[in-house]
């Protein structure tokens, strides 16, 4: 483990040492800092807090927010909630994956630029179907608009 | 701009501009609109003439399909504009604010008024009116008065008022809130907790998000009153991480409340200490179930446990705990301020007060409405919602999220309250309402919900973990044209078993979408199984693409796009689809410029 990483972990540790029920909060901070939950970080915390690593992994795999694998720099979230489903979210999601050339079971593009995720509702049902790229919400998305939205987004986020 | 110098300084008094910047408003560019207003008004020197805060941030008004909504209030008159973008700002300033002529063609239409001008509004009244990031706005409109009143009496009198009001939990099952509080207040314990359940996981429901975004202090005030009534020293707000705007507004609100002394030690000199913490959910639907939610706050996997003991007796970290939904809590201050009698006079017997519904799906006016309990479904769908788009026929209304059921169009005159909804096999749930027309396939709908619940099952008990998966697999088979005789009977009997034997609310209600769609739309299941067709044309495997030769303009676009090379086409000949090769991807249907493929 690099010194830099250890320093980052140290700040998280100090923040939560005295708080009850800190496993989820630690994982959330790791997720925020690294974009995923690095395995070695889990062992590091497990040693220092005397909590078995299995508890961390148990929690991390239970909640959909945590990822044990690295993700792309930008996250595309396609909503597949009821309202979005009824208004045609499935073809939109297909088109996104198709445009990014993602194979079956793949979520992240080869250049690590985008990761595509699904969510069961982000509470923006009046705008259905909804696609979120990082923090920007695109509303009433049609399958044929997907290409343009993604290209525009890529244009603004060149590395 | 040279022209601005020649314009005489306009004398504008009492100008307030309110821009909607909830999740919907932000998506439509609300922030940009707001910036444009402040920049341009400053350039014109109008700001100097009026009080500070000329451009106000407001939270969600629940009418997101018309965003960005902008209120312009001037000299006592007010106008609301819809679909405002950055480049429309200049004209509004010039014509409305400077010249005094309202820009008529951009005003909101009758749909907005159908949503907004309902007579009784309790919770949504302040949403969209006050600045959610300014505690002063809330206190000057009567906020924290309920708290003061509650703290001047003793805790048991607060419980009594809530009991008398007849308020039932807005989170789903409708348990009487006062009774819950009474059970908890009778427990002897050094530490108690009150939790606000803002883990609004039901797809299709977003009222909790809107209430928090529009009026976070009402939830906080309700929690403090609740804490006082049961004797809790600490509260938690468990909110899902998918709502970043709501979370940041809550953080601001808590900070301000602490500064003003509404949170902390010795609130209103009553000797009562209370503080609130935010816990972000980590994306698990089951955490909306109260025992799973507590496990999640404790930092464990969010798995429910069996009840009793109920949380009111043994909850978070083994201490007595009350868990209330956002809507329930933000109703509390109003009941305390206005009295139990006032609240129980709204709605119907046993179902007092108002309820917020979110209406979405195949309906003209989508958004949030607050209506008295017992209103008829027809009023909601037609009078407020404006019916289905393109005058299509209403097929069903799905209420209660994945735990609820589908109400067929034939029951459109039923009243909306807890008891009537459960008597038709659905439930109130959080108040999500998804409208479906004749282009929605009911088997696909049931499959959709089961896919969701089997995915979200925590895996603790067998009926839910395995049973719902089996239900889903069978439904999938049916939608793929591989249904067999006896499938419907299999679904019915398995669904019953799951309902009876599951551990928590998620499993007990998960089969509801299957049961209610079979009950009311059995013919659709039969069409899938026995006739190999999907009446709504949704299930891809049962769909057949045909070129309408008389409409085809022979452009050859479908031929070029078809990934399976299943389309035969030659110049000056209409295209023909080879059914054997067609993979039913729907690409030809999408690309055809003349809608010649069906």
XYZ file of C-alpha atoms in Angstrom:
757
model
C 0.000 0.000 0.000
C 1.304 3.405 -0.907
C 1.928 6.060 1.683
C -0.550 8.356 -0.031
C -3.306 5.817 0.223
C -2.537 5.105 3.846
C -2.849 8.793 4.588
C -6.258 8.897 2.934
C -7.413 5.888 4.945
C -6.124 7.504 8.116
C -8.401 10.512 7.689
C -11.414 8.236 7.292
C -10.408 6.212 10.349
C -10.137 9.271 12.569
C -13.570 10.424 11.473
C -15.385 7.258 12.474
C -13.418 5.760 15.321
C -15.900 6.639 17.999
C -19.101 6.249 16.102
C -21.326 3.241 16.516
C -22.292 1.370 13.408
C -19.450 2.720 11.334
C -19.001 -0.071 8.779
C -21.392 1.425 6.244
C -20.106 4.962 6.750
C -16.489 3.831 6.204
C -17.430 1.977 3.051
C -19.336 5.025 1.810
C -16.275 7.196 2.332
C -14.045 4.676 0.574
C -16.470 4.560 -2.303
C -16.489 8.345 -2.533
C -12.687 8.668 -2.381
C -11.664 5.822 -4.683
C -14.747 5.248 -6.817
C -14.837 1.705 -5.519
C -14.000 -0.212 -2.351
C -10.378 -1.368 -2.622
C -9.780 -4.767 -1.071
C -6.564 -3.799 0.689
C -8.367 -0.882 2.343
C -10.894 -3.279 3.850
C -8.133 -5.401 5.394
C -6.445 -2.266 6.671
C -9.604 -1.154 8.502
C -10.352 -4.651 9.672
C -6.968 -4.794 11.461
C -7.315 -1.422 13.079
C -10.947 -1.597 14.195
C -10.938 -5.252 15.153
C -13.936 -5.929 12.918
C -13.648 -9.063 10.758
C -13.075 -8.319 7.074
C -15.993 -10.601 6.330
C -18.353 -8.086 7.963
C -17.095 -5.408 5.604
C -17.439 -7.639 2.560
C -20.823 -8.853 3.762
C -22.117 -5.306 3.926
C -20.365 -4.231 0.730
C -21.958 -6.999 -1.304
C -25.393 -6.505 0.256
C -25.902 -2.893 -0.778
C -25.972 -1.901 -4.402
C -24.092 1.327 -3.717
C -20.763 -0.440 -3.140
C -18.504 -1.753 -5.859
C -15.504 -3.967 -5.342
C -14.245 -3.419 -8.876
C -12.934 -0.110 -10.223
C -15.485 1.883 -12.180
C -15.278 4.356 -15.015
C -14.553 8.027 -14.473
C -18.117 8.975 -15.321
C -21.232 7.137 -14.250
C -24.268 6.822 -16.440
C -27.329 5.812 -14.471
C -30.300 4.623 -16.448
C -33.482 4.586 -14.398
C -35.605 1.480 -14.830
C -38.268 2.312 -12.250
C -41.968 1.748 -12.862
C -42.740 5.102 -14.430
C -39.641 4.960 -16.619
C -40.388 1.351 -17.573
C -43.920 2.199 -18.662
C -42.618 5.104 -20.741
C -40.001 3.038 -22.541
C -36.789 3.016 -20.491
C -35.687 -0.430 -21.648
C -34.947 0.512 -25.283
C -33.116 3.597 -24.022
C -30.893 1.507 -21.793
C -30.215 -0.964 -24.607
C -29.208 1.855 -26.883
C -26.779 3.262 -24.326
C -25.038 -0.085 -23.936
C -25.033 -0.593 -27.672
C -23.552 2.824 -28.331
C -20.785 2.263 -25.807
C -20.128 -1.191 -27.277
C -20.673 -2.953 -23.971
C -20.947 -6.727 -24.194
C -23.139 -8.915 -22.042
C -22.238 -8.557 -18.362
C -19.985 -5.577 -19.054
C -20.691 -2.253 -17.400
C -17.540 -0.250 -17.970
C -16.111 0.903 -21.283
C -12.631 -0.301 -22.208
C -11.117 3.177 -21.844
C -12.622 3.448 -18.312
C -14.487 6.563 -19.357
C -18.039 5.432 -18.601
C -19.732 2.920 -16.345
C -23.382 2.170 -17.005
C -25.584 1.370 -14.035
C -29.266 0.837 -13.490
C -31.354 2.188 -10.679
C -34.888 1.280 -9.734
C -36.061 4.867 -9.265
C -34.443 8.203 -8.672
C -37.678 9.932 -7.816
C -37.854 11.986 -10.991
C -40.862 10.093 -12.322
C -42.494 13.124 -13.935
C -39.528 13.329 -16.252
C -39.552 9.658 -17.228
C -37.599 8.075 -18.791
C -34.573 9.540 -17.047
C -30.850 9.052 -17.612
C -28.329 10.594 -15.243
C -24.743 11.203 -16.286
C -22.750 12.016 -13.166
C -24.961 14.728 -11.647
C -26.739 15.940 -14.749
C -30.229 14.556 -15.273
C -31.510 14.088 -18.809
C -35.286 13.920 -18.942
C -37.821 12.395 -21.353
C -35.072 10.557 -23.212
C -35.939 8.812 -26.471
C -33.808 5.938 -27.823
C -32.863 7.987 -30.863
C -31.572 10.816 -28.664
C -29.119 8.617 -26.799
C -26.332 8.949 -29.322
C -26.435 12.743 -29.253
C -26.580 12.932 -25.464
C -23.587 10.649 -25.047
C -21.530 12.360 -27.717
C -22.254 15.783 -26.244
C -21.290 14.547 -22.818
C -18.073 13.009 -24.056
C -17.263 16.280 -25.770
C -17.475 18.204 -22.501
C -15.492 15.629 -20.531
C -12.364 14.938 -22.501
C -10.243 13.338 -19.780
C -25.540 46.543 -23.381
C -25.856 50.126 -24.473
C -29.615 50.156 -24.466
C -29.849 49.579 -20.742
C -28.310 52.942 -20.063
C -31.002 54.783 -21.955
C -33.860 53.007 -20.190
C -34.922 55.010 -17.210
C -34.457 53.208 -13.990
C -37.661 51.222 -13.563
C -39.442 51.667 -10.277
C -40.303 48.179 -9.283
C -41.529 47.508 -5.792
C -41.876 44.258 -3.889
C -40.563 42.115 -6.685
C -40.113 38.450 -5.900
C -39.066 35.897 -8.440
C -39.274 32.261 -7.487
C -37.525 29.660 -9.549
C -38.138 25.954 -9.063
C -34.890 24.159 -8.347
C -35.995 20.756 -7.142
C -34.626 17.666 -8.855
C -36.967 18.226 -11.784
C -36.278 21.935 -11.983
C -32.527 21.437 -11.881
C -32.726 18.873 -14.669
C -34.594 21.365 -16.817
C -31.999 24.072 -16.159
C -33.454 25.837 -13.103
C -30.087 26.971 -11.825
C -29.272 28.657 -15.144
C -32.623 30.410 -15.204
C -32.076 31.687 -11.699
C -28.592 32.935 -12.502
C -29.904 34.645 -15.625
C -32.544 36.478 -13.593
C -30.133 37.716 -10.970
C -27.505 38.725 -13.515
C -29.880 40.627 -15.764
C -31.761 42.316 -12.962
C -28.506 43.455 -11.443
C -27.381 44.829 -14.792
C -30.589 46.821 -15.023
C -30.157 48.129 -11.538
C -33.488 46.750 -10.425
C -32.090 44.987 -7.439
C -31.319 48.243 -5.704
C -34.993 49.193 -5.634
C -36.248 46.173 -3.851
C -35.605 44.145 -0.794
C -32.868 41.562 -0.704
C -33.495 38.047 -1.969
C -35.067 39.092 -5.165
C -34.550 35.706 -6.733
C -35.621 32.941 -4.444
C -34.830 29.299 -4.566
C -37.851 27.163 -4.000
C -38.161 23.449 -3.669
C -40.170 20.973 -5.621
C -43.763 21.895 -6.445
C -44.519 18.433 -7.686
C -45.406 19.574 -11.162
C -42.079 18.640 -12.699
C -43.379 17.992 -16.197
C -43.868 21.755 -16.591
C -40.437 22.768 -15.352
C -38.774 25.232 -15.127
C -41.600 27.001 -13.317
C -41.090 30.627 -12.447
C -43.283 32.852 -10.268
C -43.049 36.578 -10.763
C -44.698 38.509 -7.974
C -44.822 42.237 -8.333
C -46.821 44.996 -6.655
C -49.085 42.391 -5.124
C -49.865 40.571 -8.372
C -48.356 37.272 -9.275
C -47.981 35.207 -12.423
C -46.554 31.738 -12.977
C -44.675 30.813 -16.125
C -43.929 27.304 -17.350
C -41.161 25.755 -19.468
C -38.866 28.716 -18.901
C -35.333 28.501 -20.187
C -32.397 30.861 -19.915
C -33.131 32.655 -23.173
C -36.717 33.401 -22.202
C -35.631 35.375 -19.143
C -34.846 38.609 -20.955
C -38.301 38.914 -22.470
C -39.992 38.334 -19.118
C -37.879 41.046 -17.523
C -38.481 43.494 -20.330
C -42.192 42.953 -20.891
C -43.474 41.889 -17.518
C -41.222 43.530 -14.985
C -40.350 46.746 -16.782
C -43.370 47.341 -19.021
C -45.877 45.638 -16.770
C -47.380 43.371 -19.450
C -47.550 39.692 -18.606
C -46.130 37.402 -21.306
C -49.384 35.523 -21.828
C -48.238 32.714 -24.092
C -45.756 31.402 -21.529
C -48.172 31.342 -18.598
C -49.068 28.014 -17.057
C -52.081 26.289 -18.513
C -55.154 24.769 -16.887
C -53.219 21.571 -16.089
C -51.031 23.443 -13.653
C -54.067 24.933 -11.979
C -55.733 21.523 -11.749
C -52.672 20.462 -9.800
C -52.196 23.518 -7.749
C -55.501 25.095 -6.925
C -56.901 22.255 -4.863
C -58.625 23.571 -1.785
C -56.958 21.553 0.915
C -53.230 21.567 1.091
C -51.286 20.910 4.221
C -47.895 19.516 3.410
C -47.374 20.854 -0.077
C -48.667 24.320 0.806
C -45.245 25.632 1.639
C -43.313 23.561 -0.882
C -42.464 25.860 -3.731
C -43.361 28.926 -1.686
C -40.617 29.174 0.868
C -36.868 29.036 0.460
C -35.887 25.583 1.779
C -32.383 26.790 2.558
C -33.528 29.638 4.778
C -34.950 28.893 8.206
C -36.276 32.461 8.438
C -38.743 31.761 5.665
C -40.076 28.773 7.546
C -40.366 30.446 10.929
C -42.056 33.524 9.485
C -44.745 31.323 7.938
C -45.578 29.737 11.275
C -42.766 27.216 11.470
C -41.565 25.859 14.814
C -44.717 27.258 16.471
C -46.060 23.720 16.771
C -42.871 22.738 18.549
C -43.207 25.586 20.993
C -46.806 24.622 21.715
C -45.891 20.964 22.136
C -43.056 21.745 24.548
C -45.293 23.943 26.682
C -47.457 20.945 27.559
C -46.397 17.525 28.800
C -45.419 14.655 26.483
C -48.554 12.625 27.144
C -50.787 15.455 25.967
C -48.867 15.495 22.645
C -49.480 11.767 22.255
C -53.152 12.316 23.006
C -53.541 15.014 20.374
C -51.975 12.772 17.714
C -54.130 9.850 18.823
C -57.289 11.933 18.621
C -56.388 13.280 15.193
C -56.587 9.779 13.740
C -53.325 10.184 11.818
C -52.197 6.912 10.265
C -48.655 6.191 9.142
C -48.131 7.411 5.603
C -45.406 4.918 4.825
C -47.652 2.110 3.726
C -49.520 -0.056 6.164
C -51.361 2.792 7.867
C -50.702 1.974 11.509
C -52.134 4.697 13.809
C -49.239 7.006 14.647
C -50.577 8.059 18.054
C -50.894 4.465 19.193
C -47.334 3.712 18.101
C -46.076 6.695 20.064
C -48.075 5.700 23.122
C -46.592 2.192 23.164
C -43.105 3.639 22.950
C -43.666 6.372 25.528
C -44.792 3.757 28.036
C -41.503 1.882 27.739
C -39.022 2.500 30.542
C -35.594 3.168 29.126
C -32.729 5.577 29.582
C -32.305 6.033 25.833
C -34.908 6.026 23.076
C -34.691 6.868 19.413
C -36.913 8.345 16.756
C -36.119 7.564 13.143
C -37.408 9.276 10.049
C -37.735 6.777 7.248
C -36.790 8.650 4.082
C -35.675 5.545 2.240
C -38.274 6.097 -0.425
C -37.525 3.005 -2.441
C -40.868 2.471 -4.166
C -40.317 3.038 -7.845
C -42.834 5.631 -8.952
C -43.084 7.532 -5.677
C -41.273 10.762 -4.972
C -43.365 12.698 -2.462
C -40.862 12.266 0.351
C -38.136 13.646 -1.852
C -40.292 16.634 -2.728
C -41.307 17.369 0.850
C -37.681 17.294 1.990
C -36.459 19.340 -0.949
C -39.251 21.880 -0.572
C -39.658 22.095 3.180
C -36.993 20.209 5.156
C -37.740 22.026 8.414
C -41.256 20.602 8.644
C -39.765 17.098 8.868
C -37.234 18.193 11.461
C -39.923 19.941 13.543
C -42.091 16.825 13.411
C -39.185 14.726 14.590
C -38.407 17.001 17.538
C -42.066 16.909 18.627
C -42.086 13.134 18.262
C -38.861 12.856 20.237
C -40.383 14.928 23.012
C -43.580 12.867 23.051
C -41.835 9.511 23.436
C -38.847 10.743 25.432
C -36.123 10.199 22.827
C -32.822 12.018 22.995
C -31.668 11.363 19.484
C -33.159 11.087 16.037
C -31.905 9.650 12.804
C -32.979 10.501 9.289
C -32.360 7.492 7.103
C -32.349 8.823 3.567
C -31.431 7.151 0.322
C -28.242 8.224 -1.375
C -30.073 8.589 -4.689
C -31.480 11.923 -3.451
C -28.425 14.215 -3.326
C -30.421 17.463 -3.445
C -32.639 16.403 -0.547
C -29.635 15.364 1.533
C -27.832 18.647 1.094
C -30.986 20.636 1.956
C -31.413 18.568 5.118
C -27.827 19.195 6.169
C -28.306 22.936 5.754
C -31.621 22.820 7.623
C -30.157 20.887 10.554
C -27.303 23.336 10.854
C -29.680 26.293 10.929
C -32.015 24.626 13.426
C -29.062 23.964 15.734
C -27.967 27.573 15.479
C -31.444 28.823 16.362
C -31.636 26.480 19.331
C -34.426 24.244 18.020
C -31.993 21.364 18.267
C -29.493 20.779 21.032
C -29.727 21.240 24.747
C -32.689 22.722 26.610
C -34.896 23.493 23.622
C -37.245 26.451 24.283
C -36.027 26.319 27.914
C -38.073 23.183 28.466
C -35.168 21.083 29.686
C -35.582 18.789 26.682
C -32.399 17.811 24.788
C -32.568 16.449 21.278
C -30.405 16.174 18.184
C -30.696 14.607 14.761
C -28.197 12.801 12.557
C -28.404 11.887 8.898
C -27.661 8.339 7.808
C -27.340 7.803 4.108
C -28.818 4.591 2.801
C -26.626 2.482 0.612
C -29.086 1.312 -1.962
C -31.199 -1.543 -0.672
C -34.962 -1.501 -1.107
C -35.526 -3.802 1.859
C -34.148 -1.095 4.182
C -37.520 0.626 3.925
C -38.725 -2.192 6.188
C -38.294 -0.883 9.715
C -36.268 -3.685 11.284
C -33.975 -3.842 8.239
C -33.602 -0.084 8.385
C -32.407 -0.289 11.982
C -29.921 -3.015 11.092
C -28.603 -0.737 8.391
C -28.170 2.183 10.806
C -26.282 -0.182 13.098
C -23.911 -0.761 10.209
C -24.971 -4.279 9.325
C -26.497 -5.924 6.313
C -30.038 -4.634 6.053
C -31.885 -7.783 6.983
C -35.241 -7.738 8.750
C -35.889 -9.730 11.914
C -39.102 -11.202 13.169
C -41.578 -9.136 15.156
C -42.416 -9.035 18.073
C -40.599 -7.536 19.847
C -41.703 -4.447 17.955
C -39.256 -1.581 17.466
C -41.372 0.540 19.816
C -40.308 -1.891 22.560
C -36.907 -3.083 21.362
C -35.467 -1.279 18.381
C -32.242 0.429 17.463
C -29.388 -0.997 19.578
C -32.058 -2.752 21.633
C -33.670 0.507 22.768
C -37.306 1.550 22.210
C -37.518 3.189 18.811
C -40.162 4.925 16.737
C -39.917 4.871 12.976
C -42.102 7.277 11.050
C -42.268 8.185 7.420
C -41.398 11.659 6.087
C -44.966 12.563 5.264
C -46.227 11.465 8.673
C -43.627 13.526 10.491
C -44.138 16.670 8.484
C -47.880 16.465 9.208
C -47.241 16.497 12.965
C -46.475 20.236 13.390
C -49.706 21.108 11.570
C -51.769 18.866 13.828
C -50.185 20.312 16.962
C -50.720 23.897 15.760
C -54.273 23.482 14.485
C -55.597 20.789 16.768
C -56.788 17.221 16.380
C -60.326 18.272 15.541
C -59.245 20.279 12.523
C -57.225 17.366 11.135
C -59.878 14.719 11.653
C -62.440 16.928 9.905
C -60.472 16.426 6.665
C -60.858 13.175 4.777
C -63.157 10.377 5.831
C -63.794 8.436 9.016
C -60.828 6.223 9.978
C -58.839 7.863 7.198
C -58.342 11.428 8.301
C -56.225 14.079 6.709
C -54.721 14.426 3.289
C -52.422 12.166 1.319
C -49.869 13.010 -1.308
C -49.979 10.874 -4.424
C -47.448 10.923 -7.189
C -49.152 10.306 -10.491
C -46.908 9.134 -13.280
C -46.881 6.829 -16.267
C -49.266 7.128 -19.199
C -51.035 10.250 -18.044
C -51.111 13.800 -19.340
C -50.279 15.700 -16.176
C -47.657 13.966 -14.143
C -46.590 15.147 -10.739
C -47.523 15.332 -7.093
C -50.959 16.052 -5.757
C -52.213 16.430 -2.234
C -55.825 15.386 -1.832
C -58.118 14.541 1.071
C -58.344 10.840 1.848
C -61.310 9.147 0.261
C -61.191 11.061 -3.036
C -62.246 8.888 -5.952
C -59.740 7.429 -8.362
C -61.684 8.968 -11.242
C -61.159 12.455 -9.882
C -57.435 11.862 -9.615
C -56.957 10.316 -13.043
C -59.298 12.500 -15.086
C -59.973 15.775 -13.254
C -56.439 16.282 -12.026
C -54.374 14.015 -14.232
C -56.191 14.892 -17.432
C -56.560 11.306 -18.643
C -54.235 9.264 -20.820
C -52.193 10.912 -23.589
C -53.606 10.832 -27.136
C -56.994 9.926 -25.660
C -55.944 6.346 -25.223
C -58.035 4.068 -23.093
C -57.192 3.731 -19.409
C -56.412 0.138 -18.550
C -55.288 0.107 -14.946
C -53.727 2.118 -12.164
C -50.957 0.575 -10.156
C -50.749 1.783 -6.572
C -48.443 1.017 -3.693
C -45.280 0.290 -5.655
C -43.943 -3.261 -5.943
C -45.994 -4.302 -2.912
C -49.260 -3.038 -4.298
C -51.557 -4.172 -7.015
C -53.182 -3.043 -10.217
C -56.640 -1.522 -10.017
C -58.557 -2.107 -13.259
C -60.321 0.747 -15.042
C -63.679 -0.794 -14.095
C -63.089 0.184 -10.449
C -62.378 3.806 -11.317
C -65.018 5.134 -8.921
C -63.522 3.579 -5.820
C -62.415 5.902 -3.011
C -58.710 6.173 -2.255
C -58.113 5.278 1.361
C -56.209 2.582 3.235
C -59.111 0.197 3.691
C -60.677 0.430 0.237
C -57.340 -0.082 -1.475
C -56.471 -3.188 0.480
C -59.956 -4.586 -0.102
C -59.333 -4.628 -3.875
C -55.975 -6.365 -3.470
C -53.759 -3.320 -3.662
C -52.478 -1.015 -0.969
C -51.824 2.619 -0.219
C -48.110 2.100 0.120
C -46.267 5.337 -0.081
C -48.777 6.772 -2.552
C -47.103 6.080 -5.860
C -49.599 5.796 -8.678
C -48.571 4.597 -12.103
C -51.224 4.938 -14.788
C -51.347 2.399 -17.605
C -53.165 2.529 -20.900
C -53.864 -0.116 -23.534
C -50.235 -0.137 -24.644
C -49.130 -1.576 -21.303
C -48.919 -5.360 -21.008
C -50.073 -6.552 -17.610
C -47.993 -9.733 -17.650
C -44.936 -7.673 -18.451
C -45.893 -5.345 -15.590
C -46.107 -8.224 -13.115
C -42.777 -9.507 -14.429
C -41.250 -6.080 -13.991
C -42.253 -5.904 -10.330
C -41.151 -9.432 -9.587
C -37.820 -8.826 -11.243
C -37.459 -5.908 -8.882
C -38.503 -7.695 -5.691
C -36.599 -10.912 -6.307
C -33.560 -8.769 -6.910
C -34.146 -6.775 -3.737
C -34.985 -9.739 -1.513
C -32.430 -9.789 1.278
C -32.229 -13.573 1.155
C -32.879 -14.261 4.808
C -36.051 -16.314 4.527
C -36.668 -19.018 1.973
C -40.169 -18.190 0.681
C -39.080 -14.755 -0.407
C -35.586 -15.670 -1.600
C -36.544 -18.698 -3.676
C -40.279 -18.282 -4.131
C -40.179 -14.882 -5.752
C -37.425 -16.025 -8.065
C -39.599 -18.920 -9.197
C -42.524 -16.538 -9.745
C -40.304 -14.301 -11.829
C -38.951 -17.164 -13.919
C -42.429 -18.425 -14.698
C -43.602 -14.942 -15.678
C -40.553 -14.526 -17.875
C -41.353 -17.777 -19.642
C -44.886 -16.590 -20.306
C -43.724 -13.289 -21.761
C -41.268 -15.129 -23.971
C -44.007 -17.271 -25.445
C -43.016 -20.410 -23.565
C -46.025 -20.489 -21.244
C -47.820 -23.759 -20.607
C -51.211 -24.853 -19.390
C -51.238 -24.803 -15.603
C -48.870 -21.851 -15.311
C -51.569 -19.533 -13.978
C -52.582 -22.043 -11.312
C -48.928 -22.512 -10.375
C -48.453 -18.756 -9.982
C -51.576 -18.435 -7.842
C -50.681 -21.209 -5.431
C -47.019 -20.219 -5.061
C -48.006 -16.563 -4.565
C -50.297 -17.550 -1.717
C -47.576 -19.595 -0.032
C -45.102 -16.717 -0.227
C -47.625 -14.287 1.230
C -48.368 -16.465 4.224
C -44.875 -17.641 5.087
C -42.504 -14.733 4.423
C -40.743 -13.043 7.308
C -41.164 -9.365 6.523
C -43.380 -6.969 4.655
C -41.355 -7.217 1.482
C -41.950 -10.924 1.015
C -45.515 -10.830 2.288
C -46.525 -8.274 -0.301
C -44.209 -9.153 -3.191
C -46.720 -11.469 -4.920
C -49.445 -8.772 -4.901
C -48.718 -7.551 -8.450
C -49.045 -11.118 -9.741
C -52.228 -11.859 -7.827
C -53.973 -8.639 -8.776
C -53.065 -8.829 -12.462
C -54.292 -12.423 -12.649
C -57.451 -11.439 -10.807
C -58.353 -8.616 -13.161
C -56.480 -9.425 -16.370
C -56.495 -13.194 -16.564
C -57.430 -12.954 -20.262
C -54.081 -11.327 -20.998
C -52.227 -14.182 -19.368
C -54.322 -16.626 -21.370
C -53.611 -14.774 -24.616
C -49.888 -15.096 -23.939
C -50.039 -18.763 -23.007
C -52.641 -20.219 -25.340
C -52.682 -17.882 -28.329
C -49.037 -16.889 -28.377
C -49.783 -13.208 -28.610
C -49.325 -10.129 -26.435
C -52.494 -8.001 -26.690
C -50.614 -4.801 -25.882
C -47.763 -5.584 -28.256
C -45.113 -5.161 -25.573
C -43.559 -8.618 -25.176
C -40.854 -8.725 -27.808
C -40.770 -12.472 -28.316
C -44.477 -12.462 -29.136
C -44.267 -9.489 -31.419
C -44.117 -9.806 -35.172
C -42.774 -7.101 -37.400
C -44.541 -6.672 -40.722
C -43.949 -4.092 -43.437
C -47.106 -2.335 -44.495
C -46.507 -2.518 -48.245
C -48.963 0.272 -49.034
C -47.192 2.752 -46.742
C -43.605 1.683 -47.550
C -41.758 4.303 -49.581
C -39.069 1.795 -50.557
C -36.225 3.867 -49.145
C -34.288 0.830 -47.915
C -33.386 2.315 -44.562
C -34.619 -0.723 -42.646
C -32.649 -3.004 -44.953
C -29.451 -1.161 -44.124
C -30.102 -1.036 -40.385
C -31.247 -4.610 -39.824
C -28.506 -6.353 -37.822
C -29.784 -9.831 -38.679
C -30.024 -9.288 -42.448
C -33.600 -10.431 -42.221
C -35.002 -7.776 -44.538
C -35.154 -8.295 -48.272
C -35.315 -5.097 -50.319
C -34.619 -4.003 -53.843
C -35.023 -0.607 -55.407
C -38.630 0.236 -56.184
C -39.822 -2.770 -54.198
C -41.350 -2.617 -50.711
C -39.227 -4.322 -48.059
C -40.137 -7.776 -46.775
C -39.162 -9.181 -43.385
C -38.099 -12.808 -43.190
C -39.801 -14.075 -40.020
C -37.342 -16.913 -39.634
C -34.310 -14.627 -39.548
C -35.904 -11.730 -37.630
C -34.513 -11.393 -34.101
C -37.286 -8.950 -33.145
C -34.892 -6.236 -32.089
C -37.278 -3.525 -33.267
C -34.562 -1.568 -35.054
C -36.482 -1.405 -38.366
C -39.536 -0.163 -36.493
C -37.507 2.633 -34.910
C -35.676 3.794 -38.017
C -38.556 3.729 -40.495
C -39.220 7.387 -41.364
C -42.739 6.630 -42.628
C -44.055 4.386 -39.812
C -44.523 1.634 -42.365
C -43.470 -1.126 -40.002
C -45.807 -2.449 -37.357
